[in-house]
Amino acid sequence: MIGSAPDIEVTVVLALPDRVTEIAVRLPAGATLADALEGSGLSERHRDVDVARARVGIFGKLSDRKAVLAHGDRVEVYRALIADPKGRRLRRAAARSKSQPK
């Protein structure tokens, strides 16, 4: 169609402990992050992950689902942390200091 913006292609990514899923999605120009998630079918492929409530981002930066995407963007779905990394480091350090002789 003359005068219409070309489609864009983005990659939707979900990293799980045992595998990574990457899905290429073709969308109309002006599509949002939410459109990419819906178009990827990720929630159907990974029913164990609540894609609708997960935090999401573009190239490692948290983003709103209303964010407009550009061609080549990498849409990332972030899983909830099982444990706070800082807290885990502090507990390990405390355990090490208790086990070392004085």
mmCIF file with all atom_site columns, C-alpha atoms in Angstrom:
data_model
loop_
_atom_site.group_PDB
_atom_site.id
_atom_site.type_symbol
_atom_site.label_atom_id
_atom_site.label_alt_id
_atom_site.label_comp_id
_atom_site.label_asym_id
_atom_site.label_entity_id
_atom_site.label_seq_id
_atom_site.pdbx_PDB_ins_code
_atom_site.Cartn_x
_atom_site.Cartn_y
_atom_site.Cartn_z
_atom_site.occupancy
_atom_site.B_iso_or_equiv
_atom_site.pdbx_formal_charge
_atom_site.auth_seq_id
_atom_site.auth_comp_id
_atom_site.auth_asym_id
_atom_site.auth_atom_id
_atom_site.pdbx_PDB_model_num
ATOM 1   C CA . MET A 1 1   ? 0.000  0.000   0.000  1.00 0.00 ? 1   MET A CA 1
ATOM 2   C CA . ILE A 1 2   ? 1.440  3.373   -0.962 1.00 0.00 ? 2   ILE A CA 1
ATOM 3   C CA . GLY A 1 3   ? 2.159  5.696   1.950  1.00 0.00 ? 3   GLY A CA 1
ATOM 4   C CA . SER A 1 4   ? 1.733  3.074   4.644  1.00 0.00 ? 4   SER A CA 1
ATOM 5   C CA . ALA A 1 5   ? 4.539  2.429   7.102  1.00 0.00 ? 5   ALA A CA 1
ATOM 6   C CA . PRO A 1 6   ? 6.402  -0.860  6.623  1.00 0.00 ? 6   PRO A CA 1
ATOM 7   C CA . ASP A 1 7   ? 5.987  -3.701  9.086  1.00 0.00 ? 7   ASP A CA 1
ATOM 8   C CA . ILE A 1 8   ? 8.541  -4.131  11.844 1.00 0.00 ? 8   ILE A CA 1
ATOM 9   C CA . GLU A 1 9   ? 10.069 -7.336  13.147 1.00 0.00 ? 9   GLU A CA 1
ATOM 10  C CA . VAL A 1 10  ? 10.913 -7.789  16.814 1.00 0.00 ? 10  VAL A CA 1
ATOM 11  C CA . THR A 1 11  ? 12.113 -10.711 18.910 1.00 0.00 ? 11  THR A CA 1
ATOM 12  C CA . VAL A 1 12  ? 10.260 -11.771 22.058 1.00 0.00 ? 12  VAL A CA 1
ATOM 13  C CA . VAL A 1 13  ? 12.482 -13.581 24.562 1.00 0.00 ? 13  VAL A CA 1
ATOM 14  C CA . LEU A 1 14  ? 11.801 -15.591 27.704 1.00 0.00 ? 14  LEU A CA 1
ATOM 15  C CA . ALA A 1 15  ? 14.732 -17.147 29.575 1.00 0.00 ? 15  ALA A CA 1
ATOM 16  C CA . LEU A 1 16  ? 13.955 -20.055 31.868 1.00 0.00 ? 16  LEU A CA 1
ATOM 17  C CA . PRO A 1 17  ? 16.497 -21.932 34.001 1.00 0.00 ? 17  PRO A CA 1
ATOM 18  C CA . ASP A 1 18  ? 16.671 -24.813 31.527 1.00 0.00 ? 18  ASP A CA 1
ATOM 19  C CA . ARG A 1 19  ? 15.957 -23.143 28.169 1.00 0.00 ? 19  ARG A CA 1
ATOM 20  C CA . VAL A 1 20  ? 15.523 -19.883 26.286 1.00 0.00 ? 20  VAL A CA 1
ATOM 21  C CA . THR A 1 21  ? 12.600 -19.189 23.982 1.00 0.00 ? 21  THR A CA 1
ATOM 22  C CA . GLU A 1 22  ? 13.072 -16.605 21.216 1.00 0.00 ? 22  GLU A CA 1
ATOM 23  C CA . ILE A 1 23  ? 10.175 -15.832 18.892 1.00 0.00 ? 23  ILE A CA 1
ATOM 24  C CA . ALA A 1 24  ? 10.383 -13.511 15.879 1.00 0.00 ? 24  ALA A CA 1
ATOM 25  C CA . VAL A 1 25  ? 7.192  -11.478 15.490 1.00 0.00 ? 25  VAL A CA 1
ATOM 26  C CA . ARG A 1 26  ? 6.181  -9.318  12.527 1.00 0.00 ? 26  ARG A CA 1
ATOM 27  C CA . LEU A 1 27  ? 3.941  -6.390  13.486 1.00 0.00 ? 27  LEU A CA 1
ATOM 28  C CA . PRO A 1 28  ? 2.574  -3.244  11.882 1.00 0.00 ? 28  PRO A CA 1
ATOM 29  C CA . ALA A 1 29  ? 4.517  -0.033  12.503 1.00 0.00 ? 29  ALA A CA 1
ATOM 30  C CA . GLY A 1 30  ? 3.332  1.628   15.704 1.00 0.00 ? 30  GLY A CA 1
ATOM 31  C CA . ALA A 1 31  ? 2.791  -1.702  17.479 1.00 0.00 ? 31  ALA A CA 1
ATOM 32  C CA . THR A 1 32  ? 3.294  -1.795  21.231 1.00 0.00 ? 32  THR A CA 1
ATOM 33  C CA . LEU A 1 33  ? 5.119  -4.118  23.557 1.00 0.00 ? 33  LEU A CA 1
ATOM 34  C CA . ALA A 1 34  ? 1.731  -5.633  24.500 1.00 0.00 ? 34  ALA A CA 1
ATOM 35  C CA . ASP A 1 35  ? 1.032  -6.318  20.810 1.00 0.00 ? 35  ASP A CA 1
ATOM 36  C CA . ALA A 1 36  ? 4.342  -8.181  20.515 1.00 0.00 ? 36  ALA A CA 1
ATOM 37  C CA . LEU A 1 37  ? 3.589  -10.334 23.551 1.00 0.00 ? 37  LEU A CA 1
ATOM 38  C CA . GLU A 1 38  ? 0.170  -11.212 22.178 1.00 0.00 ? 38  GLU A CA 1
ATOM 39  C CA . GLY A 1 39  ? 1.520  -11.875 18.688 1.00 0.00 ? 39  GLY A CA 1
ATOM 40  C CA . SER A 1 40  ? 4.275  -14.132 20.003 1.00 0.00 ? 40  SER A CA 1
ATOM 41  C CA . GLY A 1 41  ? 1.902  -16.679 21.501 1.00 0.00 ? 41  GLY A CA 1
ATOM 42  C CA . LEU A 1 42  ? 4.308  -16.935 24.436 1.00 0.00 ? 42  LEU A CA 1
ATOM 43  C CA . SER A 1 43  ? 1.550  -17.391 27.026 1.00 0.00 ? 43  SER A CA 1
ATOM 44  C CA . GLU A 1 44  ? 0.256  -20.430 25.122 1.00 0.00 ? 44  GLU A CA 1
ATOM 45  C CA . ARG A 1 45  ? 3.738  -21.954 24.801 1.00 0.00 ? 45  ARG A CA 1
ATOM 46  C CA . HIS A 1 46  ? 4.631  -21.394 28.467 1.00 0.00 ? 46  HIS A CA 1
ATOM 47  C CA . ARG A 1 47  ? 1.493  -21.804 30.543 1.00 0.00 ? 47  ARG A CA 1
ATOM 48  C CA . ASP A 1 48  ? 3.654  -22.037 33.686 1.00 0.00 ? 48  ASP A CA 1
ATOM 49  C CA . VAL A 1 49  ? 4.748  -18.394 33.257 1.00 0.00 ? 49  VAL A CA 1
ATOM 50  C CA . ASP A 1 50  ? 2.204  -15.632 33.888 1.00 0.00 ? 50  ASP A CA 1
ATOM 51  C CA . VAL A 1 51  ? 3.142  -13.495 30.886 1.00 0.00 ? 51  VAL A CA 1
ATOM 52  C CA . ALA A 1 52  ? 0.195  -11.156 31.509 1.00 0.00 ? 52  ALA A CA 1
ATOM 53  C CA . ARG A 1 53  ? 1.586  -10.139 34.922 1.00 0.00 ? 53  ARG A CA 1
ATOM 54  C CA . ALA A 1 54  ? 5.322  -10.491 34.290 1.00 0.00 ? 54  ALA A CA 1
ATOM 55  C CA . ARG A 1 55  ? 7.582  -7.475  34.139 1.00 0.00 ? 55  ARG A CA 1
ATOM 56  C CA . VAL A 1 56  ? 8.754  -6.726  30.623 1.00 0.00 ? 56  VAL A CA 1
ATOM 57  C CA . GLY A 1 57  ? 11.394 -4.639  28.928 1.00 0.00 ? 57  GLY A CA 1
ATOM 58  C CA . ILE A 1 58  ? 13.183 -3.745  25.743 1.00 0.00 ? 58  ILE A CA 1
ATOM 59  C CA . PHE A 1 59  ? 16.891 -4.569  25.497 1.00 0.00 ? 59  PHE A CA 1
ATOM 60  C CA . GLY A 1 60  ? 17.268 -5.008  29.269 1.00 0.00 ? 60  GLY A CA 1
ATOM 61  C CA . LYS A 1 61  ? 15.418 -1.847  30.283 1.00 0.00 ? 61  LYS A CA 1
ATOM 62  C CA . LEU A 1 62  ? 12.055 -2.133  32.042 1.00 0.00 ? 62  LEU A CA 1
ATOM 63  C CA . SER A 1 63  ? 9.314  -0.761  29.826 1.00 0.00 ? 63  SER A CA 1
ATOM 64  C CA . ASP A 1 64  ? 5.609  -0.113  29.919 1.00 0.00 ? 64  ASP A CA 1
ATOM 65  C CA . ARG A 1 65  ? 3.447  -2.432  27.841 1.00 0.00 ? 65  ARG A CA 1
ATOM 66  C CA . LYS A 1 66  ? 2.208  0.639   25.965 1.00 0.00 ? 66  LYS A CA 1
ATOM 67  C CA . ALA A 1 67  ? 5.731  1.416   24.695 1.00 0.00 ? 67  ALA A CA 1
ATOM 68  C CA . VAL A 1 68  ? 5.872  1.654   20.905 1.00 0.00 ? 68  VAL A CA 1
ATOM 69  C CA . LEU A 1 69  ? 8.372  -0.741  19.360 1.00 0.00 ? 69  LEU A CA 1
ATOM 70  C CA . ALA A 1 70  ? 10.943 -0.145  16.644 1.00 0.00 ? 70  ALA A CA 1
ATOM 71  C CA . HIS A 1 71  ? 12.191 -2.599  14.042 1.00 0.00 ? 71  HIS A CA 1
ATOM 72  C CA . GLY A 1 72  ? 14.764 -4.946  15.573 1.00 0.00 ? 72  GLY A CA 1
ATOM 73  C CA . ASP A 1 73  ? 13.753 -4.443  19.219 1.00 0.00 ? 73  ASP A CA 1
ATOM 74  C CA . ARG A 1 74  ? 14.289 -7.312  21.649 1.00 0.00 ? 74  ARG A CA 1
ATOM 75  C CA . VAL A 1 75  ? 11.263 -7.650  23.933 1.00 0.00 ? 75  VAL A CA 1
ATOM 76  C CA . GLU A 1 76  ? 12.187 -9.447  27.149 1.00 0.00 ? 76  GLU A CA 1
ATOM 77  C CA . VAL A 1 77  ? 9.871  -11.117 29.662 1.00 0.00 ? 77  VAL A CA 1
ATOM 78  C CA . TYR A 1 78  ? 11.337 -11.057 33.172 1.00 0.00 ? 78  TYR A CA 1
ATOM 79  C CA . ARG A 1 79  ? 10.555 -13.804 35.655 1.00 0.00 ? 79  ARG A CA 1
ATOM 80  C CA . ALA A 1 80  ? 10.114 -13.053 39.351 1.00 0.00 ? 80  ALA A CA 1
ATOM 81  C CA . LEU A 1 81  ? 13.212 -13.615 41.461 1.00 0.00 ? 81  LEU A CA 1
ATOM 82  C CA . ILE A 1 82  ? 13.057 -16.609 43.776 1.00 0.00 ? 82  ILE A CA 1
ATOM 83  C CA . ALA A 1 83  ? 15.396 -14.935 46.274 1.00 0.00 ? 83  ALA A CA 1
ATOM 84  C CA . ASP A 1 84  ? 16.840 -11.462 46.624 1.00 0.00 ? 84  ASP A CA 1
ATOM 85  C CA . PRO A 1 85  ? 20.436 -11.632 45.274 1.00 0.00 ? 85  PRO A CA 1
ATOM 86  C CA . LYS A 1 86  ? 21.758 -9.121  47.810 1.00 0.00 ? 86  LYS A CA 1
ATOM 87  C CA . GLY A 1 87  ? 20.181 -11.014 50.703 1.00 0.00 ? 87  GLY A CA 1
ATOM 88  C CA . ARG A 1 88  ? 21.629 -14.297 49.462 1.00 0.00 ? 88  ARG A CA 1
ATOM 89  C CA . ARG A 1 89  ? 25.138 -12.775 49.270 1.00 0.00 ? 89  ARG A CA 1
ATOM 90  C CA . LEU A 1 90  ? 24.837 -11.403 52.811 1.00 0.00 ? 90  LEU A CA 1
ATOM 91  C CA . ARG A 1 91  ? 23.697 -14.775 54.189 1.00 0.00 ? 91  ARG A CA 1
ATOM 92  C CA . ARG A 1 92  ? 26.574 -16.588 52.441 1.00 0.00 ? 92  ARG A CA 1
ATOM 93  C CA . ALA A 1 93  ? 29.099 -14.082 53.775 1.00 0.00 ? 93  ALA A CA 1
ATOM 94  C CA . ALA A 1 94  ? 27.715 -14.424 57.305 1.00 0.00 ? 94  ALA A CA 1
ATOM 95  C CA . ALA A 1 95  ? 27.872 -18.224 57.090 1.00 0.00 ? 95  ALA A CA 1
ATOM 96  C CA . ARG A 1 96  ? 31.496 -18.068 55.862 1.00 0.00 ? 96  ARG A CA 1
ATOM 97  C CA . SER A 1 97  ? 32.570 -15.748 58.668 1.00 0.00 ? 97  SER A CA 1
ATOM 98  C CA . LYS A 1 98  ? 30.978 -18.053 61.281 1.00 0.00 ? 98  LYS A CA 1
ATOM 99  C CA . SER A 1 99  ? 32.751 -21.113 59.879 1.00 0.00 ? 99  SER A CA 1
ATOM 100 C CA . GLN A 1 100 ? 36.222 -19.513 59.794 1.00 0.00 ? 100 GLN A CA 1
ATOM 101 C CA . PRO A 1 101 ? 38.359 -19.978 62.949 1.00 0.00 ? 101 PRO A CA 1
ATOM 102 C CA . LYS A 1 102 ? 39.354 -16.826 64.788 1.00 0.00 ? 102 LYS A CA 1
#
